Coordinates of N, CA, C and O in Angstrom, one line a residue:
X1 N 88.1 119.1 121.1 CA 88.5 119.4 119.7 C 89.7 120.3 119.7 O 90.0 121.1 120.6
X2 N 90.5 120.0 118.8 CA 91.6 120.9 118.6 C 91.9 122.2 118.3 O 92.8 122.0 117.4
X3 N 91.8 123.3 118.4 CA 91.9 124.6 117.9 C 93.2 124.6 116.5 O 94.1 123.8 116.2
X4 N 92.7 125.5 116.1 CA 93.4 125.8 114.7 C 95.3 126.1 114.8 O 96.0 126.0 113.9
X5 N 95.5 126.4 115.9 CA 96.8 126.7 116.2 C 97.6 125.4 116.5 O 98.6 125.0 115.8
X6 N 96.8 124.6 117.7 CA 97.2 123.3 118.1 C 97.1 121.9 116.7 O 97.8 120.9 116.5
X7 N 96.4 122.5 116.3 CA 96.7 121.9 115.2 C 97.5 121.6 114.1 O 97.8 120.6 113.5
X8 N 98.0 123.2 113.7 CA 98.9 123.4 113.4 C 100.5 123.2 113.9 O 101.5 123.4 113.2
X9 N 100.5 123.1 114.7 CA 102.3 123.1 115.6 C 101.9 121.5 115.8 O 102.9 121.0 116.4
X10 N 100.5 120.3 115.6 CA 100.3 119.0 115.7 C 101.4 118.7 114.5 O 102.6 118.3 114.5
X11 N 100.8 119.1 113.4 CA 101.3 118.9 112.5 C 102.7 118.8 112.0 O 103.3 117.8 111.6
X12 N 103.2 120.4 112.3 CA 104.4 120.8 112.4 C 105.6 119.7 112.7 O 106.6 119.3 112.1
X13 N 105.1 119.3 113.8 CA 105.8 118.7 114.9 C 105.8 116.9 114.1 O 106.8 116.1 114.0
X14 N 105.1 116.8 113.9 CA 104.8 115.6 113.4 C 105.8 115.7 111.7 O 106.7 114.9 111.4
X15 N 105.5 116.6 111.2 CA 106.4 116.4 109.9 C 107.3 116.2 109.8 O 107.9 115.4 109.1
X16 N 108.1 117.5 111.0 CA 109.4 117.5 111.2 C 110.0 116.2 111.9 O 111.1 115.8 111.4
X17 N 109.3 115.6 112.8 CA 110.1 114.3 112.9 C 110.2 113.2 111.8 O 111.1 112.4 111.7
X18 N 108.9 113.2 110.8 CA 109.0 112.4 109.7 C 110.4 112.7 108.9 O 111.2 111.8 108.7
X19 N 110.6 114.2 108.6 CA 111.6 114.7 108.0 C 113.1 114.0 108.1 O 113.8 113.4 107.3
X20 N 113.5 114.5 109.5 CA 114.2 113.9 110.5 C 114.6 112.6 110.1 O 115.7 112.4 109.5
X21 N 113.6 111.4 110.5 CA 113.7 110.2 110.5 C 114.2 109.5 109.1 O 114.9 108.5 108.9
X22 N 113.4 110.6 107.9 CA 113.8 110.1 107.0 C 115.5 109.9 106.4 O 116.4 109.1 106.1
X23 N 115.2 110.9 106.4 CA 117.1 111.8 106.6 C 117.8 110.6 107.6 O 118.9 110.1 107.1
X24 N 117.3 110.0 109.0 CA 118.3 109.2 109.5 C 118.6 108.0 108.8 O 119.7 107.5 108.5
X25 N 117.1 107.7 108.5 CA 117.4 106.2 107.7 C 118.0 106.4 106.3 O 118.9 105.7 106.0
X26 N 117.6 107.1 105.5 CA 118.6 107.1 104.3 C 120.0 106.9 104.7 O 120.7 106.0 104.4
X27 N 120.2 108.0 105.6 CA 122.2 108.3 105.9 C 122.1 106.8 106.1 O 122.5 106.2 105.1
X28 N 121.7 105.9 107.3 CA 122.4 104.8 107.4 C 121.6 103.5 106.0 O 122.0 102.3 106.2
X29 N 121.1 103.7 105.4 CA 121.1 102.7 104.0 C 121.5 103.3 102.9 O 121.5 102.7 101.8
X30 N 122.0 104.4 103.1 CA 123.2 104.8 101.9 C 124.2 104.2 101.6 O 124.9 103.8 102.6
X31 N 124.4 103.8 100.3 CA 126.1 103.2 100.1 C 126.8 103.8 99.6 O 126.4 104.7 99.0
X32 N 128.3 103.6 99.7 CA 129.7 104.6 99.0 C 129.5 104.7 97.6 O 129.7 105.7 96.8
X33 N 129.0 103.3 97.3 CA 128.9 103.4 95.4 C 128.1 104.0 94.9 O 128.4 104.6 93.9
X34 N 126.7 104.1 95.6 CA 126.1 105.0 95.2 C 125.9 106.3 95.2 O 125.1 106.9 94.4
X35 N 126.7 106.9 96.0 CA 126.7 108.5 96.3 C 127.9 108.9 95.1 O 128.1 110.0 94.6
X36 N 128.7 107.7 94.8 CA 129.5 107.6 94.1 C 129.1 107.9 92.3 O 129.7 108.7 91.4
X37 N 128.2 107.2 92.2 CA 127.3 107.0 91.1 C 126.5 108.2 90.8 O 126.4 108.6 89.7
X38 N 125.8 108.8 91.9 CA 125.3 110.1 91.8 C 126.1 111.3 91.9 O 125.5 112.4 91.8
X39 N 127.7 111.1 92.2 CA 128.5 112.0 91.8 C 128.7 112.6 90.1 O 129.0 113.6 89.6
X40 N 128.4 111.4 89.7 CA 128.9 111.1 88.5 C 127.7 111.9 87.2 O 128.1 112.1 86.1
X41 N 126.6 112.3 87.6 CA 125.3 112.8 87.2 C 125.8 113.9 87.0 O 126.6 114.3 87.8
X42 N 125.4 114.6 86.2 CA 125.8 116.0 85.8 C 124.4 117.0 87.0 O 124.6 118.0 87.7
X43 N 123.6 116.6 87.1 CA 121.9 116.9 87.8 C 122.6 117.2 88.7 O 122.7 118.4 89.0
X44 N 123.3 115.9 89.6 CA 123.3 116.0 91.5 C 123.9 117.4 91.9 O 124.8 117.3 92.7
X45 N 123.7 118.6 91.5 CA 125.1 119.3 92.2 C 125.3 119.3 93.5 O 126.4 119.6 94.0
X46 N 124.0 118.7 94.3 CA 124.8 118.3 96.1 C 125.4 117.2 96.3 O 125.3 116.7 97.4
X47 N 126.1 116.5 95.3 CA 126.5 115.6 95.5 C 127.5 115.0 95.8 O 127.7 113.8 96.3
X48 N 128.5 116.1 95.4 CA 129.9 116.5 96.5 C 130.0 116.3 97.8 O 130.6 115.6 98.6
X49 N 129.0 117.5 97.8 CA 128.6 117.7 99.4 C 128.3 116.5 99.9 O 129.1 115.7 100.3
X50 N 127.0 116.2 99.8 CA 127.0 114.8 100.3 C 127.8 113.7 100.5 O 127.7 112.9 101.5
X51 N 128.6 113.6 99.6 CA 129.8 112.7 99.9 C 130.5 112.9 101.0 O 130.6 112.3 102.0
X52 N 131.1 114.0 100.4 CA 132.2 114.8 101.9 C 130.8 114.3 103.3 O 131.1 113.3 103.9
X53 N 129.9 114.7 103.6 CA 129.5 114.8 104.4 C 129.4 113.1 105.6 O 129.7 112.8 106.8
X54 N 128.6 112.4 104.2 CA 129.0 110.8 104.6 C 130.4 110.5 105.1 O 130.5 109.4 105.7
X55 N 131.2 111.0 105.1 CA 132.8 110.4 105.5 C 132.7 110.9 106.9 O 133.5 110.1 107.6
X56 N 132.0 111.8 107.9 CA 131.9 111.9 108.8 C 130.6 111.1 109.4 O 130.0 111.2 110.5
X57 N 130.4 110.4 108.5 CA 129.1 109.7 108.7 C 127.9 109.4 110.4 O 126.6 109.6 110.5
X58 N 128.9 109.0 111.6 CA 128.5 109.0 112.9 C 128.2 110.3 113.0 O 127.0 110.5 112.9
X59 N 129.0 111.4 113.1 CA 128.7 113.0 113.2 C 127.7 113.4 112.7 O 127.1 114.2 113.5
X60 N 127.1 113.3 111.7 CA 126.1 114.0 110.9 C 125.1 113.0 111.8 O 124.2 113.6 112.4
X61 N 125.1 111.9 111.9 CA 124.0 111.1 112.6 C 124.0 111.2 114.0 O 123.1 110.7 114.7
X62 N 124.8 111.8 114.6 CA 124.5 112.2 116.1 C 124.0 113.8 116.1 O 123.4 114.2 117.1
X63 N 124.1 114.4 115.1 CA 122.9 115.9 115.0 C 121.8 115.3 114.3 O 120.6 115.7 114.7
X64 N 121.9 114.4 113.4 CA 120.4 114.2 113.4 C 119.5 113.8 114.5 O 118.4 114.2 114.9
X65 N 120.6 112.2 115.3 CA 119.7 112.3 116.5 C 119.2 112.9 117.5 O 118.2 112.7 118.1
X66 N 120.0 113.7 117.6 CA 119.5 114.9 118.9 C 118.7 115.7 118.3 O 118.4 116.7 119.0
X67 N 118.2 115.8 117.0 CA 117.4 117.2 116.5 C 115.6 115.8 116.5 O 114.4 116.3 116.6
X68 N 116.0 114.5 116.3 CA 115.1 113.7 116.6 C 114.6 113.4 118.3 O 113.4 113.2 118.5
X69 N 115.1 113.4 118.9 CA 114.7 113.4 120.7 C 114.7 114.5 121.0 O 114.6 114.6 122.2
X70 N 114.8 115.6 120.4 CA 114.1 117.0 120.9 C 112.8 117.2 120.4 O 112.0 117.5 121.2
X71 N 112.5 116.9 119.3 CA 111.3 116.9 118.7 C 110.5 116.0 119.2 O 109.3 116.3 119.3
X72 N 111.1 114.5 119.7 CA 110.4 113.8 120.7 C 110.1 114.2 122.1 O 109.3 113.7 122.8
X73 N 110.9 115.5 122.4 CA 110.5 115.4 123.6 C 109.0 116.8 123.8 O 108.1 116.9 124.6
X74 N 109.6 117.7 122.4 CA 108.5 118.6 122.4 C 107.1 117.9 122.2 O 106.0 118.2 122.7
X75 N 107.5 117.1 121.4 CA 105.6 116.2 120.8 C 105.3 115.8 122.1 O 104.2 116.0 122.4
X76 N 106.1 115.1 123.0 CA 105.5 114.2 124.0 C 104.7 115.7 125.4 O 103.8 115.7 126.1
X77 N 105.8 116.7 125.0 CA 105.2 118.0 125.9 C 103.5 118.5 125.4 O 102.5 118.8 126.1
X78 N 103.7 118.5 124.2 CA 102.4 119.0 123.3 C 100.9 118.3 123.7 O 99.8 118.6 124.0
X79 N 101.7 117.1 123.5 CA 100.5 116.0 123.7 C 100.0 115.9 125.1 O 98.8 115.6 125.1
X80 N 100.5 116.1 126.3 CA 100.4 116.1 127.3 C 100.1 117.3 127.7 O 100.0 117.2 129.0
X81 N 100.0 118.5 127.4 CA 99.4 119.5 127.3 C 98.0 119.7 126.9 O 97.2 120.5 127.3
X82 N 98.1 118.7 125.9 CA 96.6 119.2 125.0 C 95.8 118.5 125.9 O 94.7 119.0 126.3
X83 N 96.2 117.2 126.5 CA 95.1 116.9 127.7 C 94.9 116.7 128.7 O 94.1 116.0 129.2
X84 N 96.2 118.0 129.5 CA 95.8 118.3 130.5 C 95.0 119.5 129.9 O 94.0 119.7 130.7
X85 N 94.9 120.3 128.8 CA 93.6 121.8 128.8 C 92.3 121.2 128.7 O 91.4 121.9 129.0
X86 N 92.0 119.6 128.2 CA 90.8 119.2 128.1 C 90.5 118.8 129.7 O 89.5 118.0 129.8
X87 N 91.1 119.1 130.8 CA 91.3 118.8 132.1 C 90.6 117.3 132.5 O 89.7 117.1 133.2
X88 N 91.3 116.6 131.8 CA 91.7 115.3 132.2 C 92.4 114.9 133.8 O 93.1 115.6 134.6
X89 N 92.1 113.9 133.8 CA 92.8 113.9 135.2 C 94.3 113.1 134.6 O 94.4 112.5 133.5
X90 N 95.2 113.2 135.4 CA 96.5 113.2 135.2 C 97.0 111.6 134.6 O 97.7 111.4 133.6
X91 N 96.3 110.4 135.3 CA 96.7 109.4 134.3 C 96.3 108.9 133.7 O 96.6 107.7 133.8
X92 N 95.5 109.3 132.9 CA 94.3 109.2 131.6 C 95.2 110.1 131.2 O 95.7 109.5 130.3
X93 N 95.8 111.2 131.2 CA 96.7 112.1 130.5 C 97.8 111.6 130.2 O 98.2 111.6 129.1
X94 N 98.7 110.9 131.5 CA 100.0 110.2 130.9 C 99.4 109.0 130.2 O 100.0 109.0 129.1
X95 N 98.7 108.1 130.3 CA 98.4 106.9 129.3 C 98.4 107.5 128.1 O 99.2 107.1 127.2
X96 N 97.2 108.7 127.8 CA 96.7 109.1 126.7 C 97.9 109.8 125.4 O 97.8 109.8 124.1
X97 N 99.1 110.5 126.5 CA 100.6 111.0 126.1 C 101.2 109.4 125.3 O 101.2 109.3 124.1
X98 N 101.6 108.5 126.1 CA 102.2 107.7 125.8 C 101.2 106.4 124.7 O 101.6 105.4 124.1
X99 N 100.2 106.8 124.7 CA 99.5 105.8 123.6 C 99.6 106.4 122.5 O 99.9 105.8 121.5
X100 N 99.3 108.1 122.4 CA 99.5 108.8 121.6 C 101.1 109.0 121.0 O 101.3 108.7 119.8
X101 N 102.1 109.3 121.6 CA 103.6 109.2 121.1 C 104.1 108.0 120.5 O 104.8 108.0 119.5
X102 N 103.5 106.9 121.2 CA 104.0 105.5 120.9 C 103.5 104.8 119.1 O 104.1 104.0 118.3
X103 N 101.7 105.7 119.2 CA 101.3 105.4 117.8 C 102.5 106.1 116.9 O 103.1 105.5 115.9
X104 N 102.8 107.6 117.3 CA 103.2 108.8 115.9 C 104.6 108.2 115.9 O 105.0 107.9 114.7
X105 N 105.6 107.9 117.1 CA 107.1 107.0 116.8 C 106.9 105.8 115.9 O 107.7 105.6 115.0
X106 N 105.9 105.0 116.2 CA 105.5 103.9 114.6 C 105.4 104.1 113.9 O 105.7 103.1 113.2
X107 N 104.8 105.3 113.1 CA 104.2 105.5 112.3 C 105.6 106.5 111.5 O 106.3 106.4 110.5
X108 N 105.4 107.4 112.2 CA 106.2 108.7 111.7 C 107.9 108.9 112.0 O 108.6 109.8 111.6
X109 N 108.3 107.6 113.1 CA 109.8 107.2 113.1 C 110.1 106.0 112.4 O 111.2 105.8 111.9
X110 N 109.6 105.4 112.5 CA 110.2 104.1 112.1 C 109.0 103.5 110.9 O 109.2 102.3 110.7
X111 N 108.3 103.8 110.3 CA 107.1 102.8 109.6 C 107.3 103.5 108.1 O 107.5 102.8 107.1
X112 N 107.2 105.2 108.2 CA 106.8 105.7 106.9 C 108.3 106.2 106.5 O 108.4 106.6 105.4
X113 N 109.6 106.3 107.5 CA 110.4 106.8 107.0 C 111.1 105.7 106.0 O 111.8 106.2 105.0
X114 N 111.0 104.2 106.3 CA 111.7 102.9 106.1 C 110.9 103.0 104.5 O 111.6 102.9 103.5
X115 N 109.8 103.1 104.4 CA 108.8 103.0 102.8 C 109.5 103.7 102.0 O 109.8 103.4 100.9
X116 N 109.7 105.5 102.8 CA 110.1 106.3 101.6 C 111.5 106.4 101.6 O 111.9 106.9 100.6
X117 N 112.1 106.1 102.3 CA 113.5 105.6 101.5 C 114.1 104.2 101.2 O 115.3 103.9 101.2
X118 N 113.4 103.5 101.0 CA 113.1 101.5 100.6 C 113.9 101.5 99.6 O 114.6 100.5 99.5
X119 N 114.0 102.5 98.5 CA 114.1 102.4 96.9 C 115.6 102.9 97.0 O 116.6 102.3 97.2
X120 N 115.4 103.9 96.8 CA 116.9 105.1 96.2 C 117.4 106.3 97.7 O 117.4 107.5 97.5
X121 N 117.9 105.7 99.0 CA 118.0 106.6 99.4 C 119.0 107.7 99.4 O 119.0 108.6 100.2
X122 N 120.1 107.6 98.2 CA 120.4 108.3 97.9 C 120.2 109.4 97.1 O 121.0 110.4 96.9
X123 N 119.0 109.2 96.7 CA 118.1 110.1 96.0 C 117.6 111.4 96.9 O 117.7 112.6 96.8
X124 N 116.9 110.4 98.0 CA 116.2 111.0 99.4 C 117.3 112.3 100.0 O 117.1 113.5 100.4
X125 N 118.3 111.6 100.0 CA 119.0 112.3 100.5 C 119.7 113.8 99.8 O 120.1 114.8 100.4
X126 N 119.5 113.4 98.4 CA 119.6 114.8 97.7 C 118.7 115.9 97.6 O 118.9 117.1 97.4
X127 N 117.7 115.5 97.8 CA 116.3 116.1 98.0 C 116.3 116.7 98.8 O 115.9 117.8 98.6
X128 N 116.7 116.3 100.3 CA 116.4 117.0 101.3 C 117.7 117.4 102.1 O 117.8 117.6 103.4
X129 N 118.9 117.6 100.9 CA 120.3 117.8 101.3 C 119.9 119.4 101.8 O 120.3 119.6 102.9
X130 N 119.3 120.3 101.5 CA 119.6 121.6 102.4 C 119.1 121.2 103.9 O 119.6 121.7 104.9
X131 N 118.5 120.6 103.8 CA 117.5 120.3 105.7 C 118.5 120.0 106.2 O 118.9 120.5 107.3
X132 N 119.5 118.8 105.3 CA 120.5 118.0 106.0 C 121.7 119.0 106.9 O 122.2 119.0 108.0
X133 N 121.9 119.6 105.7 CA 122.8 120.9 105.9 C 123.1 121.4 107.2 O 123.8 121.1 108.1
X134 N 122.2 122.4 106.8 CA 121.1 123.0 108.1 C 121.3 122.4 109.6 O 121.9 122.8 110.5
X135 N 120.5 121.0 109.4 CA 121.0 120.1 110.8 C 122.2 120.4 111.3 O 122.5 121.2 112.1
X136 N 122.9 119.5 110.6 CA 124.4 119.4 110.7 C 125.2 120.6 111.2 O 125.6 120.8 112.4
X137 N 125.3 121.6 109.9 CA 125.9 122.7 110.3 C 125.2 123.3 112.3 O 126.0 123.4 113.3
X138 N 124.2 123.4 112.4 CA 123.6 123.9 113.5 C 124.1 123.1 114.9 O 124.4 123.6 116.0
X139 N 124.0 122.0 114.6 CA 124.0 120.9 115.8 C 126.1 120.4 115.7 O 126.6 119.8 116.6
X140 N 126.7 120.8 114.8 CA 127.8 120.4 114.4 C 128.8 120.6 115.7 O 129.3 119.5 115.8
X141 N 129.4 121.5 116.7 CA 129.8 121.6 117.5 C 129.3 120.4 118.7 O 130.2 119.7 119.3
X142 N 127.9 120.3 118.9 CA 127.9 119.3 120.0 C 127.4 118.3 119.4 O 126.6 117.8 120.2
X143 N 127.5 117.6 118.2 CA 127.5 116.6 118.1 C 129.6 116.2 117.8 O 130.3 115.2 117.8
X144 N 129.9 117.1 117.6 CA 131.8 116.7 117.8 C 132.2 116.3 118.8 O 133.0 115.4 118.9
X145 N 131.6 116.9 119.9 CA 131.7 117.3 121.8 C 132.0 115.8 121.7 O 133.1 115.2 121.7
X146 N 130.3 115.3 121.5 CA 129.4 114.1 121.8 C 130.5 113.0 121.3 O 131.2 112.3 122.0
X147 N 130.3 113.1 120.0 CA 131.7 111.7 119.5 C 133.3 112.0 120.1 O 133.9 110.9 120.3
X148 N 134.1 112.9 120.4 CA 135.2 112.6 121.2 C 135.3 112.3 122.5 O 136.2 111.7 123.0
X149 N 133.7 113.0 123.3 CA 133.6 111.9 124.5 C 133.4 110.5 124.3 O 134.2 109.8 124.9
X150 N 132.5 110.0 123.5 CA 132.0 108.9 123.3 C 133.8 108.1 122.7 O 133.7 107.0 123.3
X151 N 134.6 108.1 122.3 CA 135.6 108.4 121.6 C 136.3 108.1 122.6 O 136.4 106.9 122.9
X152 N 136.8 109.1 123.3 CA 137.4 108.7 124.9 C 137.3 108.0 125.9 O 138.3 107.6 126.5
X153 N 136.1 107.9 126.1 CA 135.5 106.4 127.1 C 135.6 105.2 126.0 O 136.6 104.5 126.3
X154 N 135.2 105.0 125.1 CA 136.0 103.8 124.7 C 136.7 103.2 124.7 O 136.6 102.0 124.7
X155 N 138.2 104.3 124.5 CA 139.4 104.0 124.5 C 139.5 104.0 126.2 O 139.5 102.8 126.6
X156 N 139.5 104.5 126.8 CA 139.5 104.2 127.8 C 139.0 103.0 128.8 O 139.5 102.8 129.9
X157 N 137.9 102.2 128.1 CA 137.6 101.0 128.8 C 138.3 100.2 127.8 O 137.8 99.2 128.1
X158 N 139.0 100.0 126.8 CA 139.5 99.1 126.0 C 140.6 99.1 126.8 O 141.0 98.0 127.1
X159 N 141.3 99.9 127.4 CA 142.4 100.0 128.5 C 142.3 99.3 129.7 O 143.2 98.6 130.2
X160 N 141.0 99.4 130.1 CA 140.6 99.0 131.4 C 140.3 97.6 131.1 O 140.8 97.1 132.1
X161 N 139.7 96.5 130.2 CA 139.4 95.7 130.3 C 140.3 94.7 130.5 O 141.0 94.5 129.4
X162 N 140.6 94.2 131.1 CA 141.5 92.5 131.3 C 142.0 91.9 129.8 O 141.3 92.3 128.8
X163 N 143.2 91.0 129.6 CA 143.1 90.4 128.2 C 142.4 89.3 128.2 O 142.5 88.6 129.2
X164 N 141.5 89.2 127.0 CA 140.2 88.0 127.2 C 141.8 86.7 127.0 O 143.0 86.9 127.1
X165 N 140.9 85.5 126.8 CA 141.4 84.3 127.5 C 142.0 83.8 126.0 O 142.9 83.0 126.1
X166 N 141.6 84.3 124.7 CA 142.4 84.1 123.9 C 144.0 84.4 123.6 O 145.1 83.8 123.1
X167 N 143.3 86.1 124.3 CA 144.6 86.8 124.6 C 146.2 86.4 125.2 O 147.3 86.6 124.8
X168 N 145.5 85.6 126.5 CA 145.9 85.3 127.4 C 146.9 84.2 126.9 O 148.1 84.1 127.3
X169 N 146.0 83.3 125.8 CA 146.5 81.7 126.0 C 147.2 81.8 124.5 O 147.8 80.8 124.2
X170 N 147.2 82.7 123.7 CA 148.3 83.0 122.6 C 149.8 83.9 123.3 O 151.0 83.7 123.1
X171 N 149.3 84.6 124.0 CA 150.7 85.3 124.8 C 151.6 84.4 125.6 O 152.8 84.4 125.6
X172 N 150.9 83.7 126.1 CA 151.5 82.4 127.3 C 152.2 81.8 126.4 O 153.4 82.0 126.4
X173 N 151.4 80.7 125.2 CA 152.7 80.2 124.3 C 153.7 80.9 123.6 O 154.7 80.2 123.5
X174 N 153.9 81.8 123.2 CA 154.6 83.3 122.6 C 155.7 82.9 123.9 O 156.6 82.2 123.7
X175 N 155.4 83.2 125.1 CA 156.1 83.2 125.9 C 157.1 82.0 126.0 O 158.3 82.0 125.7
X176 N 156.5 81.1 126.3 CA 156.9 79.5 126.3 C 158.2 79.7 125.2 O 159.4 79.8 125.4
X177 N 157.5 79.5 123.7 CA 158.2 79.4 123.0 C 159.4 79.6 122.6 O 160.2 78.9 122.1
X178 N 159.3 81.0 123.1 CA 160.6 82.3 123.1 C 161.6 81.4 124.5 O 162.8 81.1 124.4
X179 N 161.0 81.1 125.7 CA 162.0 80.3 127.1 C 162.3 79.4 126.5 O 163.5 79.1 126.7
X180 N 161.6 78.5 125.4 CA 162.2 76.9 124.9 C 163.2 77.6 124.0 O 164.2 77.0 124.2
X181 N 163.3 78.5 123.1 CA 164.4 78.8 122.1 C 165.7 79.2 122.9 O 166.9 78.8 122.7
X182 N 165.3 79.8 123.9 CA 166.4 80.2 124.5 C 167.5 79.3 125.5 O 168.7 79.6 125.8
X183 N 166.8 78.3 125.7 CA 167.1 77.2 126.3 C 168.0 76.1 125.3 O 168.3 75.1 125.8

């Protein structure tokens, strides 16, 4: 059975990834017109903010995601804790970790966040614009790090890559063409 503490930081832990997840999926089923539309509301006053914030859109979702795989990785510590104290033997504990994480990621990543922002996630998102904040601001430095690396190796294999064969066979005639004119 669970003690009153463990129970509580179950929970904890569990909400906050709900929270999280919700926040991810709204940002990416948000539209421009809409935040646009909710500018326009005398109510929204984060609605500015919000805007501004969407234009950095990948940024704000790469602090969300790292504030979501931290919490994934504390729940998966938690869970695997609680039964190694029931002294389980070790893989009846990792099965029991991963049947257990795999249910609350269905449920509490991807199942209930998709329901409650289905309708208005722009709504969602005003609601829980200070959390959003919060995130962002906190995680804002390495998730910048994170996109100008990510940023950099791209451009960098777009360098590296060969010209595909369309490339290839539009430049060749270009070429041609240009030797027949000249001729």
């Amino acid at each position: 059975m669970l003690t009153g503490t463990e129970f509580l930081l179950g929970t904890l832990v569990t909400l906050s990834l709900l929270v999280m997840s919700i926040l991810d999926v709204a940002i990416g089923n948000v539209s421009k017109v809409a935040i646009r539309r909710l500018i326009d509301r005398p109510k929204a006053k984060a609605a500015p903010s919000l805007a501004a914030m969407l234009e950095s859109r990948a940024e704000v979702l790469t602090s969300i995601h790292i504030i979501i795989q931290l919490i994934l990785v504390v729940g998966a510590v938690f869970v695997f804790t609680l039964f190694e104290r029931r002294q389980l033997r070790y893989t009846p504990s990792v099965f029991g970790t991963v049947g257990t994480m795999m249910l609350v990621i269905l449920l509490f990543r991807h199942l209930l966040p998709r329901i409650i922002t289905m309708r208005s996630p722009e709504v969602v998102l005003l609601r829980l614009f200070t959390i959003l904040k919060i995130a962002h601001t906190a995680l804002r430095p390495i998730s910048v790090l994170l996109r100008s690396t990510f940023n950099y190796f791209h451009q960098w294999e777009q360098e590296m890559e060969p010209p595909k064969e369309e490339e290839k066979t539009s430049a060749e005639e270009i070429r041609a063409s240009i030797d027949a004119a000249e001729e």
